[in-house]
PDB file of C-alpha atoms and ligand atoms in Angstrom:
ATOM      1  CA  MET A   1     -25.912   8.381 -30.972  1.00  0.00           C
ATOM      2  CA  MET A   2     -22.504   9.042 -29.655  1.00  0.00           C
ATOM      3  CA  SER A   3     -20.256   5.965 -29.375  1.00  0.00           C
ATOM      4  CA  LYS A   4     -18.971   5.296 -26.025  1.00  0.00           C
ATOM      5  CA  PRO A   5     -15.990   5.615 -24.965  1.00  0.00           C
ATOM      6  CA  LYS A   6     -13.619   2.190 -25.073  1.00  0.00           C
ATOM      7  CA  VAL A   7     -12.417   1.250 -21.517  1.00  0.00           C
ATOM      8  CA  LEU A   8      -9.429  -1.199 -20.832  1.00  0.00           C
ATOM      9  CA  VAL A   9      -9.704  -2.895 -17.329  1.00  0.00           C
ATOM     10  CA  THR A  10      -6.355  -4.712 -16.833  1.00  0.00           C
ATOM     11  CA  ARG A  11      -7.237  -7.068 -14.042  1.00  0.00           C
ATOM     12  CA  ARG A  12     -10.044  -8.756 -13.054  1.00  0.00           C
ATOM     13  CA  TRP A  13     -12.496  -6.586 -10.746  1.00  0.00           C
ATOM     14  CA  PRO A  14     -15.214  -7.557  -8.453  1.00  0.00           C
ATOM     15  CA  GLN A  15     -18.059  -8.606 -10.230  1.00  0.00           C
ATOM     16  CA  ALA A  16     -20.380  -5.750  -9.789  1.00  0.00           C
ATOM     17  CA  VAL A  17     -18.027  -2.893 -10.794  1.00  0.00           C
ATOM     18  CA  GLU A  18     -16.960  -4.837 -14.344  1.00  0.00           C
ATOM     19  CA  ALA A  19     -21.223  -5.262 -14.378  1.00  0.00           C
ATOM     20  CA  GLN A  20     -21.279  -1.783 -14.230  1.00  0.00           C
ATOM     21  CA  MET A  21     -18.174  -0.699 -16.625  1.00  0.00           C
ATOM     22  CA  ALA A  22     -19.916  -2.867 -19.051  1.00  0.00           C
ATOM     23  CA  ALA A  23     -22.877  -1.108 -19.434  1.00  0.00           C
ATOM     24  CA  ASN A  24     -21.337   2.256 -19.166  1.00  0.00           C
ATOM     25  CA  PHE A  25     -18.692   1.858 -21.555  1.00  0.00           C
ATOM     26  CA  ASP A  26     -17.329  -0.245 -24.229  1.00  0.00           C
ATOM     27  CA  VAL A  27     -15.249  -2.425 -22.373  1.00  0.00           C
ATOM     28  CA  ASP A  28     -12.297  -5.289 -22.411  1.00  0.00           C
ATOM     29  CA  LEU A  29     -11.832  -7.126 -19.341  1.00  0.00           C
ATOM     30  CA  ASN A  30      -8.963  -8.988 -18.774  1.00  0.00           C
ATOM     31  CA  SER A  31     -11.188 -12.153 -17.973  1.00  0.00           C
ATOM     32  CA  ALA A  32      -7.733 -14.439 -17.606  1.00  0.00           C
ATOM     33  CA  ASP A  33      -6.380 -12.304 -14.809  1.00  0.00           C
ATOM     34  CA  LYS A  34      -3.006 -12.378 -16.328  1.00  0.00           C
ATOM     35  CA  PRO A  35      -0.437  -9.208 -16.265  1.00  0.00           C
ATOM     36  CA  MET A  36      -0.223  -7.041 -18.755  1.00  0.00           C
ATOM     37  CA  THR A  37       3.300  -6.749 -20.643  1.00  0.00           C
ATOM     38  CA  GLU A  38       4.720  -3.088 -21.347  1.00  0.00           C
ATOM     39  CA  ALA A  39       4.273  -3.828 -25.550  1.00  0.00           C
ATOM     40  CA  ASP A  40       0.473  -5.029 -24.674  1.00  0.00           C
ATOM     41  CA  PHE A  41       0.473  -1.333 -22.875  1.00  0.00           C
ATOM     42  CA  ARG A  42       1.985   0.396 -25.891  1.00  0.00           C
ATOM     43  CA  GLN A  43      -0.137  -1.259 -28.439  1.00  0.00           C
ATOM     44  CA  ALA A  44      -3.291  -0.720 -25.773  1.00  0.00           C
ATOM     45  CA  MET A  45      -2.216   2.918 -25.717  1.00  0.00           C
ATOM     46  CA  THR A  46      -3.039   3.091 -29.817  1.00  0.00           C
ATOM     47  CA  ARG A  47      -6.435   1.327 -29.147  1.00  0.00           C
ATOM     48  CA  TYR A  48      -8.690   2.821 -25.944  1.00  0.00           C
ATOM     49  CA  ASP A  49      -9.751   5.926 -25.029  1.00  0.00           C
ATOM     50  CA  ALA A  50      -9.341   4.862 -21.172  1.00  0.00           C
ATOM     51  CA  ILE A  51      -7.077   2.477 -19.449  1.00  0.00           C
ATOM     52  CA  LEU A  52      -7.663   1.331 -16.256  1.00  0.00           C
ATOM     53  CA  PRO A  53      -4.439  -0.147 -14.514  1.00  0.00           C
ATOM     54  CA  THR A  54      -3.452  -1.167 -11.041  1.00  0.00           C
ATOM     55  CA  VAL A  55      -0.063  -1.847  -8.779  1.00  0.00           C
ATOM     56  CA  THR A  56       0.950  -5.018 -10.883  1.00  0.00           C
ATOM     57  CA  ASP A  57       1.482  -2.869 -14.403  1.00  0.00           C
ATOM     58  CA  LYS A  58       4.241  -1.023 -15.144  1.00  0.00           C
ATOM     59  CA  LEU A  59       4.000   2.377 -17.451  1.00  0.00           C
ATOM     60  CA  PRO A  60       7.236   4.028 -17.821  1.00  0.00           C
ATOM     61  CA  ALA A  61       7.470   6.945 -19.954  1.00  0.00           C
ATOM     62  CA  ALA A  62       8.194   4.228 -23.391  1.00  0.00           C
ATOM     63  CA  VAL A  63       4.721   3.145 -23.044  1.00  0.00           C
ATOM     64  CA  PHE A  64       3.271   6.446 -24.358  1.00  0.00           C
ATOM     65  CA  ASP A  65       5.622   6.900 -27.155  1.00  0.00           C
ATOM     66  CA  ALA A  66       3.548   5.694 -29.348  1.00  0.00           C
ATOM     67  CA  SER A  67       1.210   8.252 -30.272  1.00  0.00           C
ATOM     68  CA  PRO A  68      -1.688   7.418 -27.917  1.00  0.00           C
ATOM     69  CA  ARG A  69      -5.499   7.371 -28.110  1.00  0.00           C
ATOM     70  CA  THR A  70      -5.824   6.713 -24.328  1.00  0.00           C
ATOM     71  CA  LYS A  71      -6.881  10.031 -22.718  1.00  0.00           C
ATOM     72  CA  ILE A  72      -7.134   8.750 -19.137  1.00  0.00           C
ATOM     73  CA  LEU A  73      -4.917   6.604 -17.133  1.00  0.00           C
ATOM     74  CA  ALA A  74      -7.698   5.621 -14.295  1.00  0.00           C
ATOM     75  CA  ASN A  75      -5.639   3.742 -12.014  1.00  0.00           C
ATOM     76  CA  TYR A  76      -7.175   1.228  -9.177  1.00  0.00           C
ATOM     77  CA  GLY A  77      -5.808   2.307  -6.552  1.00  0.00           C
ATOM     78  CA  VAL A  78      -4.390   4.774  -3.998  1.00  0.00           C
ATOM     79  CA  GLY A  79      -0.847   4.136  -5.251  1.00  0.00           C
ATOM     80  CA  PHE A  80       0.414   5.449  -8.703  1.00  0.00           C
ATOM     81  CA  ALA A  81       3.774   5.289  -8.588  1.00  0.00           C
ATOM     82  CA  HIS A  82       3.833   2.457 -10.985  1.00  0.00           C
ATOM     83  CA  ILE A  83       2.629   5.014 -13.701  1.00  0.00           C
ATOM     84  CA  ASP A  84       5.469   7.547 -14.887  1.00  0.00           C
ATOM     85  CA  THR A  85       2.686  10.621 -14.137  1.00  0.00           C
ATOM     86  CA  GLN A  86       4.850  13.267 -16.100  1.00  0.00           C
ATOM     87  CA  ALA A  87       5.828  11.392 -18.663  1.00  0.00           C
ATOM     88  CA  ALA A  88       1.519  10.736 -19.067  1.00  0.00           C
ATOM     89  CA  LYS A  89       1.477  14.834 -18.271  1.00  0.00           C
ATOM     90  CA  ASP A  90       3.510  15.751 -21.210  1.00  0.00           C
ATOM     91  CA  ARG A  91       1.463  13.702 -23.540  1.00  0.00           C
ATOM     92  CA  GLY A  92      -2.275  15.467 -21.633  1.00  0.00           C
ATOM     93  CA  ILE A  93      -3.054  12.154 -20.870  1.00  0.00           C
ATOM     94  CA  ALA A  94      -4.605  12.661 -17.382  1.00  0.00           C
ATOM     95  CA  VAL A  95      -4.146   9.866 -14.349  1.00  0.00           C
ATOM     96  CA  THR A  96      -6.872   9.829 -11.560  1.00  0.00           C
ATOM     97  CA  ASN A  97      -6.452   7.096  -8.422  1.00  0.00           C
ATOM     98  CA  THR A  98      -8.938   5.783  -5.624  1.00  0.00           C
ATOM     99  CA  PRO A  99      -8.453   7.733  -2.366  1.00  0.00           C
ATOM    100  CA  ASP A 100     -10.033   7.705   1.077  1.00  0.00           C
ATOM    101  CA  VAL A 101     -12.373   4.563   0.232  1.00  0.00           C
ATOM    102  CA  LEU A 102      -9.272   1.743   1.384  1.00  0.00           C
ATOM    103  CA  SER A 103      -7.967   4.003   4.004  1.00  0.00           C
ATOM    104  CA  GLU A 104      -9.746   2.389   7.184  1.00  0.00           C
ATOM    105  CA  CYS A 105      -8.911  -1.456   5.453  1.00  0.00           C
ATOM    106  CA  THR A 106      -5.415  -0.299   4.855  1.00  0.00           C
ATOM    107  CA  ALA A 107      -4.645   0.810   8.577  1.00  0.00           C
ATOM    108  CA  ASP A 108      -6.366  -2.681   9.904  1.00  0.00           C
ATOM    109  CA  ILE A 109      -4.089  -4.380   8.182  1.00  0.00           C
ATOM    110  CA  ALA A 110      -1.395  -2.489   9.373  1.00  0.00           C
ATOM    111  CA  MET A 111      -2.886  -2.819  12.717  1.00  0.00           C
ATOM    112  CA  THR A 112      -3.135  -6.775  12.316  1.00  0.00           C
ATOM    113  CA  LEU A 113       1.097  -6.749  11.154  1.00  0.00           C
ATOM    114  CA  LEU A 114       1.522  -5.018  14.474  1.00  0.00           C
ATOM    115  CA  LEU A 115      -0.393  -6.889  16.856  1.00  0.00           C
ATOM    116  CA  MET A 116       0.865 -10.342  14.790  1.00  0.00           C
ATOM    117  CA  VAL A 117       4.584  -9.232  15.025  1.00  0.00           C
ATOM    118  CA  ALA A 118       4.173  -8.170  18.727  1.00  0.00           C
ATOM    119  CA  ARG A 119       2.312 -11.094  20.057  1.00  0.00           C
ATOM    120  CA  ARG A 120       4.370 -13.492  17.709  1.00  0.00           C
ATOM    121  CA  ALA A 121       1.066 -14.760  16.193  1.00  0.00           C
ATOM    122  CA  GLY A 122       2.595 -15.993  13.032  1.00  0.00           C
ATOM    123  CA  GLU A 123       5.395 -17.803  14.774  1.00  0.00           C
ATOM    124  CA  GLY A 124       2.323 -19.322  17.127  1.00  0.00           C
ATOM    125  CA  GLU A 125       0.301 -20.313  14.756  1.00  0.00           C
ATOM    126  CA  ARG A 126       3.103 -22.343  12.600  1.00  0.00           C
ATOM    127  CA  GLU A 127       4.166 -24.099  15.695  1.00  0.00           C
ATOM    128  CA  LEU A 128       0.489 -25.364  16.270  1.00  0.00           C
ATOM    129  CA  ARG A 129      -0.214 -25.964  12.585  1.00  0.00           C
ATOM    130  CA  GLU A 130       2.937 -28.204  12.399  1.00  0.00           C
ATOM    131  CA  GLY A 131       2.297 -30.125  15.938  1.00  0.00           C
ATOM    132  CA  ARG A 132       5.099 -28.476  17.665  1.00  0.00           C
ATOM    133  CA  TRP A 133       3.007 -27.212  20.404  1.00  0.00           C
ATOM    134  CA  THR A 134       3.495 -28.914  23.723  1.00  0.00           C
ATOM    135  CA  GLY A 135       1.210 -26.885  26.348  1.00  0.00           C
ATOM    136  CA  TRP A 136       0.801 -23.298  27.977  1.00  0.00           C
ATOM    137  CA  ARG A 137       4.282 -22.539  30.402  1.00  0.00           C
ATOM    138  CA  PRO A 138       4.434 -19.521  31.618  1.00  0.00           C
ATOM    139  CA  THR A 139       7.862 -18.619  29.403  1.00  0.00           C
ATOM    140  CA  HIS A 140       5.997 -19.587  26.175  1.00  0.00           C
ATOM    141  CA  LEU A 141       6.026 -17.096  23.275  1.00  0.00           C
ATOM    142  CA  ILE A 142       6.456 -14.185  25.441  1.00  0.00           C
ATOM    143  CA  GLY A 143       5.757 -11.045  23.048  1.00  0.00           C
ATOM    144  CA  THR A 144       5.615  -7.230  23.433  1.00  0.00           C
ATOM    145  CA  LYS A 145       3.236  -5.197  25.303  1.00  0.00           C
ATOM    146  CA  VAL A 146       1.191  -3.069  22.205  1.00  0.00           C
ATOM    147  CA  SER A 147      -0.844  -1.072  24.797  1.00  0.00           C
ATOM    148  CA  GLY A 148      -0.022   2.111  25.768  1.00  0.00           C
ATOM    149  CA  ALA A 149       3.686   2.219  23.672  1.00  0.00           C
ATOM    150  CA  THR A 150       4.633   4.726  21.462  1.00  0.00           C
ATOM    151  CA  LEU A 151       3.951   4.199  17.652  1.00  0.00           C
ATOM    152  CA  GLY A 152       5.816   6.550  14.843  1.00  0.00           C
ATOM    153  CA  ILE A 153       3.656   6.952  11.992  1.00  0.00           C
ATOM    154  CA  ILE A 154       5.899   8.182   8.602  1.00  0.00           C
ATOM    155  CA  GLY A 155       3.634   9.862   6.219  1.00  0.00           C
ATOM    156  CA  PHE A 156       0.792  11.354   7.956  1.00  0.00           C
ATOM    157  CA  GLY A 157      -2.161  11.286   5.180  1.00  0.00           C
ATOM    158  CA  ARG A 158      -5.711   9.679   5.372  1.00  0.00           C
ATOM    159  CA  ILE A 159      -4.192   6.018   5.970  1.00  0.00           C
ATOM    160  CA  GLY A 160      -1.524   7.260   8.490  1.00  0.00           C
ATOM    161  CA  GLN A 161      -4.282   8.889   9.969  1.00  0.00           C
ATOM    162  CA  ALA A 162      -6.721   6.208   9.970  1.00  0.00           C
ATOM    163  CA  MET A 163      -3.700   3.892  11.753  1.00  0.00           C
ATOM    164  CA  ALA A 164      -3.327   6.989  14.589  1.00  0.00           C
ATOM    165  CA  GLN A 165      -7.328   6.437  15.074  1.00  0.00           C
ATOM    166  CA  ARG A 166      -6.950   2.734  15.832  1.00  0.00           C
ATOM    167  CA  ALA A 167      -4.203   2.920  18.067  1.00  0.00           C
ATOM    168  CA  HIS A 168      -4.532   5.925  19.999  1.00  0.00           C
ATOM    169  CA  PHE A 169      -8.338   5.343  21.003  1.00  0.00           C
ATOM    170  CA  GLY A 170      -8.310   1.379  20.355  1.00  0.00           C
ATOM    171  CA  PHE A 171      -4.899   0.812  22.202  1.00  0.00           C
ATOM    172  CA  GLY A 172      -3.981   3.749  24.229  1.00  0.00           C
ATOM    173  CA  MET A 173      -0.501   4.331  22.102  1.00  0.00           C
ATOM    174  CA  LYS A 174       1.359   7.536  22.105  1.00  0.00           C
ATOM    175  CA  ILE A 175       1.444   8.790  19.098  1.00  0.00           C
ATOM    176  CA  ILE A 176       4.763  10.309  17.023  1.00  0.00           C
ATOM    177  CA  VAL A 177       4.111  12.046  13.367  1.00  0.00           C
ATOM    178  CA  GLN A 178       7.220  12.821  10.904  1.00  0.00           C
ATOM    179  CA  ASN A 179       5.075  14.053   7.559  1.00  0.00           C
ATOM    180  CA  ARG A 180       6.908  15.793   4.271  1.00  0.00           C
ATOM    181  CA  SER A 181       4.577  19.120   5.430  1.00  0.00           C
ATOM    182  CA  PRO A 182       3.277  20.736   8.414  1.00  0.00           C
ATOM    183  CA  VAL A 183       0.162  18.820   9.880  1.00  0.00           C
ATOM    184  CA  PRO A 184      -2.766  21.004  10.790  1.00  0.00           C
ATOM    185  CA  THR A 185      -2.465  21.263  14.675  1.00  0.00           C
ATOM    186  CA  ASP A 186      -6.139  20.205  15.044  1.00  0.00           C
ATOM    187  CA  VAL A 187      -5.040  16.901  12.975  1.00  0.00           C
ATOM    188  CA  LEU A 188      -2.292  16.328  15.771  1.00  0.00           C
ATOM    189  CA  ALA A 189      -4.865  16.824  18.784  1.00  0.00           C
ATOM    190  CA  ARG A 190      -7.285  14.884  17.861  1.00  0.00           C
ATOM    191  CA  TYR A 191      -4.568  11.602  18.287  1.00  0.00           C
ATOM    192  CA  ASN A 192      -2.981  13.930  20.772  1.00  0.00           C
ATOM    193  CA  ALA A 193       0.083  13.013  18.382  1.00  0.00           C
ATOM    194  CA  THR A 194       3.433  15.380  18.504  1.00  0.00           C
ATOM    195  CA  GLN A 195       4.783  15.925  14.966  1.00  0.00           C
ATOM    196  CA  VAL A 196       8.671  15.730  14.798  1.00  0.00           C
ATOM    197  CA  ALA A 197      11.079  17.430  11.902  1.00  0.00           C
ATOM    198  CA  SER A 198      13.043  14.240  10.477  1.00  0.00           C
ATOM    199  CA  ILE A 199      12.581  10.678  10.308  1.00  0.00           C
ATOM    200  CA  GLU A 200      15.870  10.582  12.937  1.00  0.00           C
ATOM    201  CA  ASP A 201      14.351  12.240  15.138  1.00  0.00           C
ATOM    202  CA  LEU A 202      11.269   9.793  15.298  1.00  0.00           C
ATOM    203  CA  LEU A 203      13.214   6.270  15.359  1.00  0.00           C
ATOM    204  CA  PRO A 204      15.230   6.269  18.536  1.00  0.00           C
ATOM    205  CA  ASP A 205      11.831   7.149  20.427  1.00  0.00           C
ATOM    206  CA  CYS A 206       9.428   4.353  18.967  1.00  0.00           C
ATOM    207  CA  ASP A 207       8.562   0.898  19.793  1.00  0.00           C
ATOM    208  CA  PHE A 208       6.408   0.530  16.653  1.00  0.00           C
ATOM    209  CA  VAL A 209       6.767   2.445  13.241  1.00  0.00           C
ATOM    210  CA  SER A 210       5.090   1.714  10.830  1.00  0.00           C
ATOM    211  CA  LEU A 211       4.972   3.465   6.920  1.00  0.00           C
ATOM    212  CA  HIS A 212       2.109   5.453   5.567  1.00  0.00           C
ATOM    213  CA  CYS A 213       3.972   7.394   3.247  1.00  0.00           C
ATOM    214  CA  PRO A 214       4.389   6.945  -1.018  1.00  0.00           C
ATOM    215  CA  GLY A 215       6.093   4.901  -3.070  1.00  0.00           C
ATOM    216  CA  GLY A 216       8.450   5.721  -6.492  1.00  0.00           C
ATOM    217  CA  THR A 217      11.705   7.099  -6.333  1.00  0.00           C
ATOM    218  CA  ALA A 218      11.315   9.962  -4.364  1.00  0.00           C
ATOM    219  CA  ASN A 219      11.089   7.455  -1.504  1.00  0.00           C
ATOM    220  CA  ARG A 220      13.119   4.344  -2.688  1.00  0.00           C
ATOM    221  CA  HIS A 221      15.184   2.677   0.855  1.00  0.00           C
ATOM    222  CA  LEU A 222      13.650   5.393   3.015  1.00  0.00           C
ATOM    223  CA  ILE A 223      14.352   3.210   5.541  1.00  0.00           C
ATOM    224  CA  ASN A 224      17.929   1.819   4.925  1.00  0.00           C
ATOM    225  CA  ALA A 225      20.663   0.317   7.058  1.00  0.00           C
ATOM    226  CA  ARG A 226      21.390   3.471   8.879  1.00  0.00           C
ATOM    227  CA  ARG A 227      18.138   4.326  10.238  1.00  0.00           C
ATOM    228  CA  LEU A 228      17.298   0.968  10.711  1.00  0.00           C
ATOM    229  CA  ASP A 229      20.319   1.512  13.345  1.00  0.00           C
ATOM    230  CA  LEU A 230      18.433   4.130  15.316  1.00  0.00           C
ATOM    231  CA  MET A 231      15.404   2.288  15.778  1.00  0.00           C
ATOM    232  CA  LYS A 232      15.287   0.383  19.150  1.00  0.00           C
ATOM    233  CA  PRO A 233      16.592  -3.109  19.694  1.00  0.00           C
ATOM    234  CA  SER A 234      13.244  -3.244  21.114  1.00  0.00           C
ATOM    235  CA  ALA A 235      11.077  -1.851  18.465  1.00  0.00           C
ATOM    236  CA  PHE A 236       9.089  -3.506  15.451  1.00  0.00           C
ATOM    237  CA  LEU A 237       9.016  -2.044  11.680  1.00  0.00           C
ATOM    238  CA  ILE A 238       5.520  -1.725  10.172  1.00  0.00           C
ATOM    239  CA  ASN A 239       5.123  -1.863   5.918  1.00  0.00           C
ATOM    240  CA  THR A 240       1.525  -1.424   4.256  1.00  0.00           C
ATOM    241  CA  ALA A 241       3.102   1.257   2.307  1.00  0.00           C
ATOM    242  CA  ARG A 242       4.958   0.441  -0.890  1.00  0.00           C
ATOM    243  CA  GLY A 243       8.165  -1.987  -1.053  1.00  0.00           C
ATOM    244  CA  GLU A 244      10.444  -0.085  -2.333  1.00  0.00           C
ATOM    245  CA  VAL A 245      10.290   2.435   1.028  1.00  0.00           C
ATOM    246  CA  ILE A 246      12.430  -0.261   2.597  1.00  0.00           C
ATOM    247  CA  ASP A 247      15.894  -1.774   1.543  1.00  0.00           C
ATOM    248  CA  GLU A 248      14.779  -5.313   2.001  1.00  0.00           C
ATOM    249  CA  HIS A 249      18.518  -6.647   2.607  1.00  0.00           C
ATOM    250  CA  ALA A 250      19.312  -4.028   5.668  1.00  0.00           C
ATOM    251  CA  LEU A 251      15.636  -5.092   6.853  1.00  0.00           C
ATOM    252  CA  ALA A 252      16.503  -8.657   6.964  1.00  0.00           C
ATOM    253  CA  GLN A 253      20.214  -8.186   8.119  1.00  0.00           C
ATOM    254  CA  SER A 254      18.783  -6.345  11.225  1.00  0.00           C
ATOM    255  CA  LEU A 255      16.140  -8.776  11.645  1.00  0.00           C
ATOM    256  CA  TRP A 256      18.929 -11.848  11.512  1.00  0.00           C
ATOM    257  CA  PHE A 257      21.212  -9.821  13.654  1.00  0.00           C
ATOM    258  CA  GLY A 258      18.395  -8.494  16.289  1.00  0.00           C
ATOM    259  CA  THR A 259      19.053  -4.834  15.921  1.00  0.00           C
ATOM    260  CA  ILE A 260      15.101  -4.414  15.724  1.00  0.00           C
ATOM    261  CA  ALA A 261      12.668  -7.150  17.259  1.00  0.00           C
ATOM    262  CA  GLY A 262      10.722  -7.445  14.205  1.00  0.00           C
ATOM    263  CA  ALA A 263       8.748  -6.651  11.306  1.00  0.00           C
ATOM    264  CA  GLY A 264       5.700  -6.897   9.585  1.00  0.00           C
ATOM    265  CA  LEU A 265       5.630  -6.511   5.713  1.00  0.00           C
ATOM    266  CA  ASP A 266       2.128  -6.450   3.624  1.00  0.00           C
ATOM    267  CA  VAL A 267       4.168  -5.100   0.428  1.00  0.00           C
ATOM    268  CA  PHE A 268       7.491  -6.029  -1.100  1.00  0.00           C
ATOM    269  CA  GLU A 269      10.154  -4.353  -3.206  1.00  0.00           C
ATOM    270  CA  ARG A 270       9.803  -6.927  -6.500  1.00  0.00           C
ATOM    271  CA  GLU A 271       6.736  -8.350  -5.839  1.00  0.00           C
ATOM    272  CA  PRO A 272       5.329 -11.223  -6.023  1.00  0.00           C
ATOM    273  CA  SER A 273       9.131 -12.060  -5.551  1.00  0.00           C
ATOM    274  CA  VAL A 274      10.426 -12.421  -1.766  1.00  0.00           C
ATOM    275  CA  PRO A 275      13.837 -12.440  -0.611  1.00  0.00           C
ATOM    276  CA  ASP A 276      14.494 -15.927   0.980  1.00  0.00           C
ATOM    277  CA  ALA A 277      16.386 -14.387   3.811  1.00  0.00           C
ATOM    278  CA  LEU A 278      13.219 -12.714   4.434  1.00  0.00           C
ATOM    279  CA  LEU A 279      11.274 -15.561   4.478  1.00  0.00           C
ATOM    280  CA  ASN A 280      13.629 -17.628   6.901  1.00  0.00           C
ATOM    281  CA  ALA A 281      12.987 -14.608   9.499  1.00  0.00           C
ATOM    282  CA  ASP A 282      11.070 -16.379  12.443  1.00  0.00           C
ATOM    283  CA  ASN A 283      10.483 -12.715  13.822  1.00  0.00           C
ATOM    284  CA  LEU A 284       8.869 -11.391  10.800  1.00  0.00           C
ATOM    285  CA  VAL A 285       5.067 -11.571   9.723  1.00  0.00           C
ATOM    286  CA  LEU A 286       4.261 -11.167   6.065  1.00  0.00           C
ATOM    287  CA  LEU A 287       1.338 -10.716   4.209  1.00  0.00           C
ATOM    288  CA  PRO A 288       0.642 -11.003   0.269  1.00  0.00           C
ATOM    289  CA  HIS A 289      -0.436  -7.534  -0.022  1.00  0.00           C
ATOM    290  CA  LEU A 290      -3.630  -7.369   1.218  1.00  0.00           C
ATOM    291  CA  GLY A 291      -4.229  -3.659   2.830  1.00  0.00           C
ATOM    292  CA  SER A 292      -7.422  -3.087   0.594  1.00  0.00           C
ATOM    293  CA  ALA A 293      -8.116  -6.707  -0.256  1.00  0.00           C
ATOM    294  CA  THR A 294     -11.924  -6.593   1.665  1.00  0.00           C
ATOM    295  CA  ARG A 295     -14.618  -6.710  -0.537  1.00  0.00           C
ATOM    296  CA  GLU A 296     -16.672  -3.633   0.759  1.00  0.00           C
ATOM    297  CA  THR A 297     -13.264  -1.875  -0.156  1.00  0.00           C
ATOM    298  CA  ARG A 298     -12.398  -3.381  -3.802  1.00  0.00           C
ATOM    299  CA  GLU A 299     -15.987  -2.807  -5.222  1.00  0.00           C
ATOM    300  CA  ALA A 300     -15.914   0.716  -3.357  1.00  0.00           C
ATOM    301  CA  MET A 301     -12.261   1.443  -5.294  1.00  0.00           C
ATOM    302  CA  GLY A 302     -13.864   0.016  -8.763  1.00  0.00           C
ATOM    303  CA  PHE A 303     -16.720   2.606  -8.317  1.00  0.00           C
ATOM    304  CA  ARG A 304     -14.718   5.414  -7.526  1.00  0.00           C
ATOM    305  CA  VAL A 305     -12.464   4.709 -10.707  1.00  0.00           C
ATOM    306  CA  LEU A 306     -16.543   4.642 -12.653  1.00  0.00           C
ATOM    307  CA  GLU A 307     -16.628   8.244 -10.943  1.00  0.00           C
ATOM    308  CA  ASN A 308     -13.477   9.703 -11.969  1.00  0.00           C
ATOM    309  CA  LEU A 309     -14.129   8.036 -15.760  1.00  0.00           C
ATOM    310  CA  ALA A 310     -17.889   9.674 -15.613  1.00  0.00           C
ATOM    311  CA  ALA A 311     -16.598  13.369 -14.560  1.00  0.00           C
ATOM    312  CA  PHE A 312     -13.505  13.154 -17.181  1.00  0.00           C
ATOM    313  CA  PHE A 313     -15.729  11.710 -20.375  1.00  0.00           C
ATOM    314  CA  ASP A 314     -18.440  14.682 -19.056  1.00  0.00           C
ATOM    315  CA  GLY A 315     -15.885  17.315 -19.541  1.00  0.00           C
ATOM    316  CA  ARG A 316     -15.310  18.042 -15.816  1.00  0.00           C
ATOM    317  CA  THR A 317     -12.317  17.387 -13.711  1.00  0.00           C
ATOM    318  CA  PRO A 318     -12.558  14.247 -12.354  1.00  0.00           C
ATOM    319  CA  ARG A 319     -12.008  14.342  -8.151  1.00  0.00           C
ATOM    320  CA  ASP A 320      -8.922  12.359  -7.927  1.00  0.00           C
ATOM    321  CA  ARG A 321      -7.162  13.629 -10.799  1.00  0.00           C
ATOM    322  CA  VAL A 322      -3.561  13.838  -9.567  1.00  0.00           C
ATOM    323  CA  ALA A 323      -1.656  14.577 -12.851  1.00  0.00           C
TER     324      ALA A 323
HETATM  325  C1  DGY B   1      -2.820   0.665  -3.616  1.00  0.00           C
HETATM  326  O1  DGY B   1      -4.401   1.526  -3.461  1.00  0.00           O
HETATM  327  O2  DGY B   1      -2.276   1.433  -3.292  1.00  0.00           O
HETATM  328  C2  DGY B   1      -2.867  -0.902  -3.456  1.00  0.00           C
HETATM  329  O3  DGY B   1      -1.733  -0.687  -2.715  1.00  0.00           O
HETATM  330  C3  DGY B   1      -3.292  -1.545  -4.209  1.00  0.00           C
HETATM  331  O4  DGY B   1      -2.534  -0.982  -5.430  1.00  0.00           O
END
């Protein structure tokens, strides 16, 4: 009988998926759930047929230098900017991700942040838990109305569209979209959305701006001081994409000087570290990268990795191959 491919899972996964993984492959699980170092990865590349990394694993070109045994990096997550895909490709290593299955839950978290920051839910909860609430009054913690407001969506892929679905049908929001490529007219029509040519065209017209573009060097600091200045002083910025898309220093300045009204962030440039200037901003809602964190979605992501691995080791092209 042919031996099973040797597979490394780099973090703890939902139990049901780990069990299936162990049944299908000769698998090493990371039961301590401790993030691996670059040196660990260099070594792993010589020992495993497949490595299953995630967003906390940095895989720069240097990791691929040791003549690798690894033939596939089956990423657990949709974003893969933490992997140097060109270097992997150059060495004939396939890379896959897990799209689709997390779109709804990630859009739910973007909507959660949007509602929380607009309605000052974080401030209210802190006040109440700290015993500072003195009771109802007409001028207490006045927020911003969400229903009927204008939402700008930067990046109109699957998650951006799931956000539009919620905002348009749930809250009657007007949708403006900026995307690298033209969005098909039937997709725009579904949400009664308008596509604009540039981020500069989008920002001044929006009450809320939600980021749904990829991370990585190409989009590093896409939202910088100059672009923050284009937003209305009454507008809010939401980021569930990747931390590096926003210049955090510039955002902190905008929040402190009130050049925008507030922000909601689920992702940060140097996770898990968050700058004090952000931690101390009251008009900011912060979540610890929870976009896909539901039992249903985290299991679906794992099973999607299993599907990609099965195809690869059967000699078929995995459906989610990105390099
Ligand atoms: C994703 O799927 O990209 C999530 O952010 C976790 O990696």
